[in-house]
Coordinates of C-alpha atoms in Angstrom, one line a residue:
X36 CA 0.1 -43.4 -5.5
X37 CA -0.2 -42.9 -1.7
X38 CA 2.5 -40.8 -0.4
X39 CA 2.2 -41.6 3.3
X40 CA 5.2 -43.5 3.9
X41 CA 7.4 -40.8 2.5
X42 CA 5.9 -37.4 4.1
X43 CA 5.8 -39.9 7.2
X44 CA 9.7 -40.4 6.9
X45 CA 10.6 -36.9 5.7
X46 CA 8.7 -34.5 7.7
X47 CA 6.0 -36.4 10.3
X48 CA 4.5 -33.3 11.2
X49 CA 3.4 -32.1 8.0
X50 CA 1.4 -35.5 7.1
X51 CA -2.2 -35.0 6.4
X52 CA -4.4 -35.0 9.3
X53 CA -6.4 -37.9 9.8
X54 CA -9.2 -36.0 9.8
X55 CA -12.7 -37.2 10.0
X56 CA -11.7 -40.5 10.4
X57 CA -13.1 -43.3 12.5
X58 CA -10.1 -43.7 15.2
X59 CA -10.5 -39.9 15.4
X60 CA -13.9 -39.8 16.1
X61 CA -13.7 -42.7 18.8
X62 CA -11.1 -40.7 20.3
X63 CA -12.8 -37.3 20.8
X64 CA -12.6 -33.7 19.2
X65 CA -9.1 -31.8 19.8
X66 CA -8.9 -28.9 22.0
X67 CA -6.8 -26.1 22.2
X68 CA -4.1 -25.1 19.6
X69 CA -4.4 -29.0 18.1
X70 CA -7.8 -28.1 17.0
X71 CA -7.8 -25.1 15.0
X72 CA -4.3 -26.1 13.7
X73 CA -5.7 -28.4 10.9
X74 CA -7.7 -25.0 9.7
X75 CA -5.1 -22.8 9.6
X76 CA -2.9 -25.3 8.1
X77 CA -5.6 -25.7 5.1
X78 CA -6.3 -21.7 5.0
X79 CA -2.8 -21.3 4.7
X80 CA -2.6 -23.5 2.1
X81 CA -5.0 -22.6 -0.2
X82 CA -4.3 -18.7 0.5
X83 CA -0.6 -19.7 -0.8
X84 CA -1.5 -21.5 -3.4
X85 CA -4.3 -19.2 -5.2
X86 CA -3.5 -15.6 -3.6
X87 CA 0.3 -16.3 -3.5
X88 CA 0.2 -15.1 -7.7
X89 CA -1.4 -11.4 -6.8
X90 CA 1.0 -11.6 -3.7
X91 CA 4.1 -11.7 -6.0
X92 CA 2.9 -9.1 -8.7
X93 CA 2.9 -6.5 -5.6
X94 CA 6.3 -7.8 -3.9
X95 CA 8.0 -7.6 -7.5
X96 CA 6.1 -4.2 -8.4
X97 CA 6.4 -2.4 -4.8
X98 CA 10.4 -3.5 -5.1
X99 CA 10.5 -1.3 -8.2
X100 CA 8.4 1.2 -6.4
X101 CA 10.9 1.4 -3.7
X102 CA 13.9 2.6 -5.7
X103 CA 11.7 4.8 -7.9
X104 CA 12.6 7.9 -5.7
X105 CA 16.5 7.4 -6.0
X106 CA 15.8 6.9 -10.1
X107 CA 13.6 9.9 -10.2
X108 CA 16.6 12.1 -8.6
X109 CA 19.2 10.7 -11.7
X110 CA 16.8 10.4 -14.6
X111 CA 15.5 14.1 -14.1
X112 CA 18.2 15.7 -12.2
X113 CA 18.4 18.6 -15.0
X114 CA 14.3 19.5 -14.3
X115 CA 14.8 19.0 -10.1
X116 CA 18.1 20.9 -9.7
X117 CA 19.9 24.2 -10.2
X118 CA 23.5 25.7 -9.5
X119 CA 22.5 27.8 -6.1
X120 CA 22.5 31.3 -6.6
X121 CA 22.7 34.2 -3.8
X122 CA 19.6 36.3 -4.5
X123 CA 16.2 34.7 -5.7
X124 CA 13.6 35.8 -8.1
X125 CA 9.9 36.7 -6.1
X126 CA 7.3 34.3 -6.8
X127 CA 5.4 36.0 -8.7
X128 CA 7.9 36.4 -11.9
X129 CA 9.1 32.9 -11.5
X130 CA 5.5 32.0 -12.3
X131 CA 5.5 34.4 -14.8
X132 CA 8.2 33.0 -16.5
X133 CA 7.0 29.6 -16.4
X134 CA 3.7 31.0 -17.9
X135 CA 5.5 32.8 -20.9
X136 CA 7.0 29.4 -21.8
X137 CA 3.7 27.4 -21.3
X138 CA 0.6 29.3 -21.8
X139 CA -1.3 26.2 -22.3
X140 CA -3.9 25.3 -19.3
X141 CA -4.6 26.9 -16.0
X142 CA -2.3 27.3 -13.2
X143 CA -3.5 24.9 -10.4
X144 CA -0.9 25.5 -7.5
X145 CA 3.0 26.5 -7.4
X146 CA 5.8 24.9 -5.2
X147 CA 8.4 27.1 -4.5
X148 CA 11.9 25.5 -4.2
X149 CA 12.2 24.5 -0.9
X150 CA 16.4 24.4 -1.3
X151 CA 19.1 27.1 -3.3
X152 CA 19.4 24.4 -5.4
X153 CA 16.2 23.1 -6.5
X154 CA 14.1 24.4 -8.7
X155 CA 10.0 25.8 -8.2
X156 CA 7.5 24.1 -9.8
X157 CA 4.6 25.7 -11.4
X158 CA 1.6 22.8 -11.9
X159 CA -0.9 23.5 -14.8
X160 CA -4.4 21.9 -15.3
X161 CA -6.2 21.1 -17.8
X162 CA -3.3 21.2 -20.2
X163 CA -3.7 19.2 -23.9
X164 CA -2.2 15.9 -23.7
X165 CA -2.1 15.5 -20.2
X166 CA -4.6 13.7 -18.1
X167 CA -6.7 14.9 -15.9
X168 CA -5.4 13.1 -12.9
X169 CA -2.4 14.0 -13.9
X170 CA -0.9 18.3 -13.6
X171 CA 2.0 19.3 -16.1
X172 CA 4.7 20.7 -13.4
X173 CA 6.7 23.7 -15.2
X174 CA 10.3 23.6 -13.7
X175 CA 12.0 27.5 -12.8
X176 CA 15.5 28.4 -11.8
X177 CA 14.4 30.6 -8.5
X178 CA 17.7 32.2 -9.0
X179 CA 17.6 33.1 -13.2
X180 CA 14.0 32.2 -14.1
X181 CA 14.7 31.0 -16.8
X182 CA 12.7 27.1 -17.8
X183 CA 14.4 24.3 -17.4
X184 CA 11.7 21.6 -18.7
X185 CA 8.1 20.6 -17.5
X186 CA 7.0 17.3 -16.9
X187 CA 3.6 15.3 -16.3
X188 CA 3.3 14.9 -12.5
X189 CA 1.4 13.4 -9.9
X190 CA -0.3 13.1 -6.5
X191 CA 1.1 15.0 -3.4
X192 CA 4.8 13.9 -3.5
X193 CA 5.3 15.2 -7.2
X194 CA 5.7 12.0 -8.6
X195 CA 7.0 12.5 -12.1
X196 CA 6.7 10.4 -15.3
X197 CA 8.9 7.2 -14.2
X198 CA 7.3 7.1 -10.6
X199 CA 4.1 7.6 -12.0
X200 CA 4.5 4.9 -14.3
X201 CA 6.1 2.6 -11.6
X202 CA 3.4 3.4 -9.4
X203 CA 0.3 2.9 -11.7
X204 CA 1.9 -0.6 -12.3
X205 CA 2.0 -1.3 -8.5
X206 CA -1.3 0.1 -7.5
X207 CA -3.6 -1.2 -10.9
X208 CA -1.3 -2.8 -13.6
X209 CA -2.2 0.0 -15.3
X210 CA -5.5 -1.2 -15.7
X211 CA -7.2 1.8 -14.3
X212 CA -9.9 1.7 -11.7
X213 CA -10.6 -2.4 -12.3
X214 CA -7.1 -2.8 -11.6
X215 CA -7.2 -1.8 -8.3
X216 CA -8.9 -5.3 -7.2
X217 CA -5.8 -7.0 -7.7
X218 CA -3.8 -5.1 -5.0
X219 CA -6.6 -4.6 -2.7
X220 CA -7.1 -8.8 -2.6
X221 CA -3.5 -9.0 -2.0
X222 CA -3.4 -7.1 0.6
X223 CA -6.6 -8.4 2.2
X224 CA -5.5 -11.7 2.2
X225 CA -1.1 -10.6 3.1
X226 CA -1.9 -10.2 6.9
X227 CA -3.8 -13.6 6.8
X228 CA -1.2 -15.7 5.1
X229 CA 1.4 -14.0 7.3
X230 CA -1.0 -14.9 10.6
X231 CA -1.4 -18.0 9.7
X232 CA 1.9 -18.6 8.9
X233 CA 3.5 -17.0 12.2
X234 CA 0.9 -19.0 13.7
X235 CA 2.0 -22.3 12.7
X236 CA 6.0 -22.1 12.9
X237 CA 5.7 -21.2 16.3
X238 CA 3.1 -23.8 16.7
X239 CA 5.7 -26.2 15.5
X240 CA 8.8 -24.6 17.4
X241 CA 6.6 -24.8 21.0
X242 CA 8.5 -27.5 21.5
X243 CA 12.1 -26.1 21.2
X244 CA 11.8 -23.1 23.1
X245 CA 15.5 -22.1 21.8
X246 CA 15.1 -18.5 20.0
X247 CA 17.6 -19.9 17.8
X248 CA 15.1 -22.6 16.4
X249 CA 12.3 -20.2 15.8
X250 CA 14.0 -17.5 14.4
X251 CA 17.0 -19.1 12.5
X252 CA 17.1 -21.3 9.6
X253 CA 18.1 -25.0 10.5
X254 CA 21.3 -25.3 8.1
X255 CA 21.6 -29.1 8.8
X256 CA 17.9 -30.0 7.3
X257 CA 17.8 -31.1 4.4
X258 CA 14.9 -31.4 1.4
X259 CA 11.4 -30.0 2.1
X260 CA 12.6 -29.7 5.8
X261 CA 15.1 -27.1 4.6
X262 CA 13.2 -25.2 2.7
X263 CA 10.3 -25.5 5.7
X264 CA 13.3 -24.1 8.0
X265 CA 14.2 -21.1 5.9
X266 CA 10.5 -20.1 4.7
X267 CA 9.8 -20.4 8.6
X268 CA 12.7 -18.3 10.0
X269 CA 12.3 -15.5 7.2
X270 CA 9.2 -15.6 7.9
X271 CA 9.5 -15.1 11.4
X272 CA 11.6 -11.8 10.5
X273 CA 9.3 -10.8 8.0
X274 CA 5.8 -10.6 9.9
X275 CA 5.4 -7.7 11.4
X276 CA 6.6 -5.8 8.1
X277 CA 4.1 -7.5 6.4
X278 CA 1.4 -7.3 8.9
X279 CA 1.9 -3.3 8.0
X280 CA 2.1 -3.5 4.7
X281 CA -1.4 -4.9 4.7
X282 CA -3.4 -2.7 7.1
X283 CA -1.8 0.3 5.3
X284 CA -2.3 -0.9 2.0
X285 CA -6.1 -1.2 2.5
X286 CA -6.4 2.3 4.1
X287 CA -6.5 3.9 0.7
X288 CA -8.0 0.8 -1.6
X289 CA -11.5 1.3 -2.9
X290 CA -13.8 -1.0 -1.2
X291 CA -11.5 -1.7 2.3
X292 CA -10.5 1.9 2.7
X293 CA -14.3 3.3 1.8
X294 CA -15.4 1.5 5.0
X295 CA -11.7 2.4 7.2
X296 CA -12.6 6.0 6.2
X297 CA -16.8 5.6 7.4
X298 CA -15.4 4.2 10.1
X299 CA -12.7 7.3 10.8
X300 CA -15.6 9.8 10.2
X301 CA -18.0 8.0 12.5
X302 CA -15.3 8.4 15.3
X303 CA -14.6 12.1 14.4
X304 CA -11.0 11.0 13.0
X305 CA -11.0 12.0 9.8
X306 CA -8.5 14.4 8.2
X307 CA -9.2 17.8 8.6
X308 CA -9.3 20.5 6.2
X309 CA -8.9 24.3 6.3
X310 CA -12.2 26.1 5.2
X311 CA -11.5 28.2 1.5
X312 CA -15.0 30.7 1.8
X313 CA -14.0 34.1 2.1
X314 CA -15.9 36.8 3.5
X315 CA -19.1 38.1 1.5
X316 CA -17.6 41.8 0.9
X317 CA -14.7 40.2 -0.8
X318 CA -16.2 37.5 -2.8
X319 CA -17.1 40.3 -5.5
X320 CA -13.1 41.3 -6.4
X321 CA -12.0 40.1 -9.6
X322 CA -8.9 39.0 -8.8
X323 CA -9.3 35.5 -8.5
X324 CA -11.3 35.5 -11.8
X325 CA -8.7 35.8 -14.1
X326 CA -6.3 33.2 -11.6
X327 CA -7.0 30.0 -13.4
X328 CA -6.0 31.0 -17.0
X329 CA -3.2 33.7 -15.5
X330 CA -0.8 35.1 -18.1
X331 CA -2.4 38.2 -16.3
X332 CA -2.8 37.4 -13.1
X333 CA -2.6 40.3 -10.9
X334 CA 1.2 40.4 -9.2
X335 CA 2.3 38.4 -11.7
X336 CA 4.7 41.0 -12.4
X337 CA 5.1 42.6 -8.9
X338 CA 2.6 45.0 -9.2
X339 CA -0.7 45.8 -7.8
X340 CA -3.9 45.7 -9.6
X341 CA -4.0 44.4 -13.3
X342 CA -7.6 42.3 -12.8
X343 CA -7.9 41.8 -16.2
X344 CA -12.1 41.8 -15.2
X345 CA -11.2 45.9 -14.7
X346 CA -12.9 45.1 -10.9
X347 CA -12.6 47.3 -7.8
X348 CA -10.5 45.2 -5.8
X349 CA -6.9 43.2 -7.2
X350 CA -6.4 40.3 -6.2
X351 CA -3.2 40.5 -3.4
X352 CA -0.7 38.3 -5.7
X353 CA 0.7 35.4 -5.0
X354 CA 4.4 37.0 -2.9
X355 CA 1.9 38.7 -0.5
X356 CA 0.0 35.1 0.1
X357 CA 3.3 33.5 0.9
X358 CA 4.1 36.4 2.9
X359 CA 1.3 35.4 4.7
X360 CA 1.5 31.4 5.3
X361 CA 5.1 32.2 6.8
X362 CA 4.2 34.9 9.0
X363 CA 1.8 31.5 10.6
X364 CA 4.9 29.4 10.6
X365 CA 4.7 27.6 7.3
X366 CA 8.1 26.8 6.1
X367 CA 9.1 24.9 3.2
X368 CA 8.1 22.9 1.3
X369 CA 5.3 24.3 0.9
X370 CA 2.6 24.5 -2.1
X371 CA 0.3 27.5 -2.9
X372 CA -3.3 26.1 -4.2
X373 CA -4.7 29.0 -6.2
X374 CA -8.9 30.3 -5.4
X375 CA -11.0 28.0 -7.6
X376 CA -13.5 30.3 -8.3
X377 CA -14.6 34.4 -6.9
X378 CA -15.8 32.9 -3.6
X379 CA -12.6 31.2 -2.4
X380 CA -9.4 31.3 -0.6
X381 CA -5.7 30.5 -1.5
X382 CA -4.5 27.4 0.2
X383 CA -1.2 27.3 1.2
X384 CA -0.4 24.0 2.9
X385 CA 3.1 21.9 3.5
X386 CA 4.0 19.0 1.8
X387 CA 6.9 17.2 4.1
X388 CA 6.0 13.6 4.1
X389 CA 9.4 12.7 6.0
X390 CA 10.3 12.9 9.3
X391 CA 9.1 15.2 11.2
X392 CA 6.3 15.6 9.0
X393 CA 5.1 18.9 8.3
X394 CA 1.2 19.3 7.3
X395 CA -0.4 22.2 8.2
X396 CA -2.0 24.4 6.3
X397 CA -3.4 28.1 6.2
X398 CA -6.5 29.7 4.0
X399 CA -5.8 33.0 2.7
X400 CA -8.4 35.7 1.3
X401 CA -7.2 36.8 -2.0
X402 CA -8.5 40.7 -1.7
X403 CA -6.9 41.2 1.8
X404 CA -4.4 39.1 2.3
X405 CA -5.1 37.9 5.3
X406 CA -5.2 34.5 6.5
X407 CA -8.9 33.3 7.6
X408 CA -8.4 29.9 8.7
X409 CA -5.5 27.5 10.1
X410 CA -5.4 23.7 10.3
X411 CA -2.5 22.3 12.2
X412 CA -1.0 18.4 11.7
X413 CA -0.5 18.4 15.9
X414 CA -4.2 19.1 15.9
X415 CA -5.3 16.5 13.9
X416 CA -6.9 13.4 15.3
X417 CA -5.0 10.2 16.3
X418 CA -6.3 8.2 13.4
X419 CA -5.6 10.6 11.0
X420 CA -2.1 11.3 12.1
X421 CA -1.5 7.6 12.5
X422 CA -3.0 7.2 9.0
X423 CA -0.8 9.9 7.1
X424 CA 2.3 8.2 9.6
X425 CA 1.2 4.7 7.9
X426 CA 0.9 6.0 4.3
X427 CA 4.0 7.8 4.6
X428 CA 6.3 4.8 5.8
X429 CA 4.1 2.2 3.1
X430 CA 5.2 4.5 0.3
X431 CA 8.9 4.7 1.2
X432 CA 8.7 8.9 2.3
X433 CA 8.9 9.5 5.9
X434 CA 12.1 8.1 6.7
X435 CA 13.9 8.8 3.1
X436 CA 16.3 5.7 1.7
X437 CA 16.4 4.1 4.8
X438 CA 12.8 3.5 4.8
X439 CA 13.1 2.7 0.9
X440 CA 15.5 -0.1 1.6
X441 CA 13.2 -1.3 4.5
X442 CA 10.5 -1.8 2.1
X443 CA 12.8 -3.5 -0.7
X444 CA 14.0 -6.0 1.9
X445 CA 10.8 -6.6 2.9
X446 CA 9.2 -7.5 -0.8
X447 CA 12.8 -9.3 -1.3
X448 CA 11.7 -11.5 1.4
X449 CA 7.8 -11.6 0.1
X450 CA 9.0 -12.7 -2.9
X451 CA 11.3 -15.4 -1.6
X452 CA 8.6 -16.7 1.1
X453 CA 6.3 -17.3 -2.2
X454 CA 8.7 -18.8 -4.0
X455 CA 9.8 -21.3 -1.3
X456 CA 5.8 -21.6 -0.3
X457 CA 5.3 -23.0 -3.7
X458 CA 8.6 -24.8 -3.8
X459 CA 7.3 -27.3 -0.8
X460 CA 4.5 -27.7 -2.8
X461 CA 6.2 -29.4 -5.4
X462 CA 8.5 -31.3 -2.8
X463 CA 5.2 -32.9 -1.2
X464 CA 4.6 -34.3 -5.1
X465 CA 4.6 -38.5 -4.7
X466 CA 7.9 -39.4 -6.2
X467 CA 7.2 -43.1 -7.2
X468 CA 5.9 -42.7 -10.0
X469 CA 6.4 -40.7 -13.5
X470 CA 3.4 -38.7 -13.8
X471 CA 3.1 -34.7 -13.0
X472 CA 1.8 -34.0 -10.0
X473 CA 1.9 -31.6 -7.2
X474 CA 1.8 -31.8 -3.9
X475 CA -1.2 -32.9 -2.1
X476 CA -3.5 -30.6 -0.4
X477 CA -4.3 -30.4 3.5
X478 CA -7.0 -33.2 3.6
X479 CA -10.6 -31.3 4.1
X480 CA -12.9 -31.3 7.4
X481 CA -10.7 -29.6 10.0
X482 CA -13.4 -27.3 11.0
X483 CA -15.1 -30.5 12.5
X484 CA -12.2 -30.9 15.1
X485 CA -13.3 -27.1 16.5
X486 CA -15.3 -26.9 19.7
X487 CA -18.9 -25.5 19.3
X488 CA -18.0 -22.9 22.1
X489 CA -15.2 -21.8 19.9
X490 CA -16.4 -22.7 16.0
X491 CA -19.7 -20.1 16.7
X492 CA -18.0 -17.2 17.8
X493 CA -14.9 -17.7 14.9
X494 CA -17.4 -17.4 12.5
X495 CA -19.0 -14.4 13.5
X496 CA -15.1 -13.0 14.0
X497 CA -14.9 -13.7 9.8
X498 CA -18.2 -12.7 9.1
X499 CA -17.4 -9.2 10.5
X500 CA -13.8 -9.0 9.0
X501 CA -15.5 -10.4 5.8
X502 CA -18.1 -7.2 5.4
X503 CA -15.0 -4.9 6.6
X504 CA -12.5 -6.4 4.5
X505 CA -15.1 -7.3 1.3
X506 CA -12.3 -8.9 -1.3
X507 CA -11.2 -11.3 1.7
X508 CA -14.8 -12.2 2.5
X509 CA -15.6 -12.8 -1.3
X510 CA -12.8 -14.6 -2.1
X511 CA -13.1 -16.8 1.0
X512 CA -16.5 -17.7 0.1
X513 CA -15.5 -18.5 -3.2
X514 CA -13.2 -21.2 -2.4
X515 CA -15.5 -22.7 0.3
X516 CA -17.8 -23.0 -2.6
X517 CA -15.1 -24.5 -4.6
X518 CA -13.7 -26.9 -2.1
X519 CA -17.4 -27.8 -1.3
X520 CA -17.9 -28.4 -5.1
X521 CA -14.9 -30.9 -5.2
X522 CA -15.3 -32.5 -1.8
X523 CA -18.8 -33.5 -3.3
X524 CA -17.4 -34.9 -6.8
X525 CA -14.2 -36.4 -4.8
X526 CA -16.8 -38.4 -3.0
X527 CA -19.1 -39.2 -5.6
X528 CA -15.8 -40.8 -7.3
X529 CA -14.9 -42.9 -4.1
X530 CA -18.3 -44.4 -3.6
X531 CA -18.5 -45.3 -7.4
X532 CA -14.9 -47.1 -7.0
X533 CA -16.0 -48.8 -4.0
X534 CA -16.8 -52.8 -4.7
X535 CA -19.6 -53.7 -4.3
X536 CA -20.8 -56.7 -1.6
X537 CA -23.4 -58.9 -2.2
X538 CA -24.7 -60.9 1.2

């Protein structure tokens, strides 16, 4: 049943387009706004109506992400803190504790507690049981030395087994690798939807050029128009937030961030790194040989020499390393990468992702103790500043619980723009008769309304975005081929109803 005279009554500018027809045509193409507004208005629709799902898995999963950091503090409070003492332990018999207590695996890097009341973590690879993405982080009073627990953990912030688990869920659905396709469309199609949604509100508010109308619910509408008012106005607040989340969500995805970080390297903005070779006449010492597996490495117990290789030259130890990064200015937090093999340096490099962040990083030879190459985070490129600025704030870091409750509101209001999207689906639904049905899609055809001048370059605009962005311009081919597909059988089915005249 034809649902004209209602949407006509209830909401006149949200009637299907007469698109294609006859009194159309005789009238001339739109121009303007008025003819790319019957696109957007479909893209939109369909984005909402088939992305929308992967949309609401990340608002629902990213708003457990955001609280993860506050849960982490309470659930292992006993690993991550410690009364504060007056005197603490040197480095090196901290580690040496935590390597009495788990002799399993290779030391990978330590963190020394960056507070009197936190504890130092030592991180082990390789360890049984533990994945290889993952590091099992040995927790040491600095004060006693004595091990309060270890604990799988992960990526540069530490993230331990909750966070891990809450971020697996948000980034692949713990689905590994595959996974990852289902957040990288989402966040190739958010800053469209959002576009096209900001797009259109104001589109439909030009009128009313009160601030009040565009940015405020209208609490005297009632029906679809009401939930139209408040999906608008929270929308309105919303935008820009989401327009962030997207580009900084495909920064790091696989097939979106592979060509963001081409693109970075072309330009000369990638990240840069601090060089670990060492000089030839100290590749030969020992000392880093027996690093990896170290219940012996040398100044593990404060004393020179000890190689367990018997070579000519100890290895400095890890107190005289950190000695080192702080005589460059490294202050906590910091983390001490150990030499991967004879040839290579100890990295010592900050881990601050808050505000101000605090990334710089020094190379130090293991046989002299000296520091062979610097990399500072005010030297770095724009892009790759702006890029570790972006990750920072997506993941809820640089700005602490303020930024966390930023990001909750925002994927509170995600999830409630979805919800409502779908909600004025169902209000559009023809209401005279008994049948299920939904709402009835923007009618099909509103590219024809566009002006040549303005249809040829649009499509080489997508075309580009579409090899850029490679999810968006698959999935948008996809449902051209669909919508094709039933445009063909929807008009195969009208000529076989028609009647047939016979002169």
């Amino acid at each position: 049943m034809s649902t004209e005279p209602r949407l006509a009554s209830s909401d006149a500018d949200d009637a299907p387009d007469a698109v294609g027809s006859g009194v159309q045509r005789a009238a001339g193409r739109r121009t303007g706004w008025s003819a790319l507004r019957p696109l957007v208005r479909r893209l939109h629709f369909y984005a909402g109506v088939l992305i929308a799902p992967f949309l609401l898995v990340t608002a629902v999963t990213g708003l457990l992400y955001a609280g993860a950091f506050q849960a982490e503090k309470v659930v292992y409070a006993h690993e991550l803190s410690v009364p504060a003492g007056e005197h603490t332990l040197p480095l090196s018999r901290q580690v040496a504790a935590a390597r009495k207590a788990h002799p399993e695996g290779e030391i990978a890097a330590v963190r020394p507690a960056p507070q009197p009341d936190e504890t130092t973590r030592v991180l082990l690879a390789d360890v049984p049981g533990v994945s290889a993405e993952h590091q099992l982080a040995v927790f040491v009073d600095p004060h006693t030395g004595s091990v309060r627990g270890a604990l799988p953990t992960y990526g540069a912030t530490g993230a331990l087994p909750l966070r891990t688990w809450l971020d697996d869920l948000h980034r692949n659905l713990h689905l590994g690798d595959s996974g990852r396709l289902y957040s990288e469309l989402a966040a190739s199609w958010l800053w469209v939807v959002a576009g096209g949604g900001l797009a259109l509100w104001i589109g439909r508010k030009r009128t009313n050029r009160r601030l009040r109308a565009l940015a405020l619910p209208d609490r005297t509408a009632t029906g679809r128009r009401r939930t139209l008012s408040w999906h608008g106005a929270v929308g309105v607040w919303a935008a820009v937030g989401l327009f962030f989340l997207s580009a900084t969500g495909l920064t790091w995805s696989t097939y979106a961030g592979g060509n963001i970080d081409e693109l970075r390297q072309a330009l000369g903005q990638a990240t840069p790194t601090v060089s670990t070779a060492v000089a030839e006449d100290h590749a030969h010492h020992g000392g880093s040989g027996g690093m990896a597996g170290m219940p012996d490495m040398p100044g593990m117990d404060g004393k020179k020499g000890g190689a367990a290789s018997g070579s000519a030259a100890a290895d400095v130890g890890i107190d005289k390393v950190l000695g080192a990064a702080r005589a460059k200015g490294l202050s906590d937090p910091v983390e001490i990468g150990l030499p991967t093999d004879k040839g290579t340096a100890y990295v010592v490099k900050q881990v601050q992702r808050s505000w101000p962040e605090k990334q710089d990083a020094v190379a130090v030879d293991p046989g002299t103790g000296k520091v062979t190459d610097v990399s500072r985070f005010a030297d770095y490129p724009v892009l790759a500043q702006l890029t570790r600025y972006g990750i920072d704030l997506h993941t809820g870091t640089l700005f602490g619980i303020v930024n966390q409750l930023a990001l909750a509101a925002l994927a509170l209001a995600l999830i409630f723009l979805i919800l409502w999207g779908y909600r004025m689906w169902w209000q559009r639904r023809p209401t005279r008769d008994r049948t299920l049905s939904f709402g009835r899609p923007v009618p099909r055809g509103a590219w024809r309304q566009i002006p040549l001048p303005v249809l040829i370059p649009l499509v080489l605009v997508v075309a580009v975005v579409g090899w850029a962005v490679p999810l968006l311009g698959i999935s948008l081919v996809a449902f051209l081929v669909v919508d094709l597909a039933f445009g063909v059988v929807a008009r195969r089915r009208a000529a076989a109803a028609s009647p047939v005249t016979v002169d």
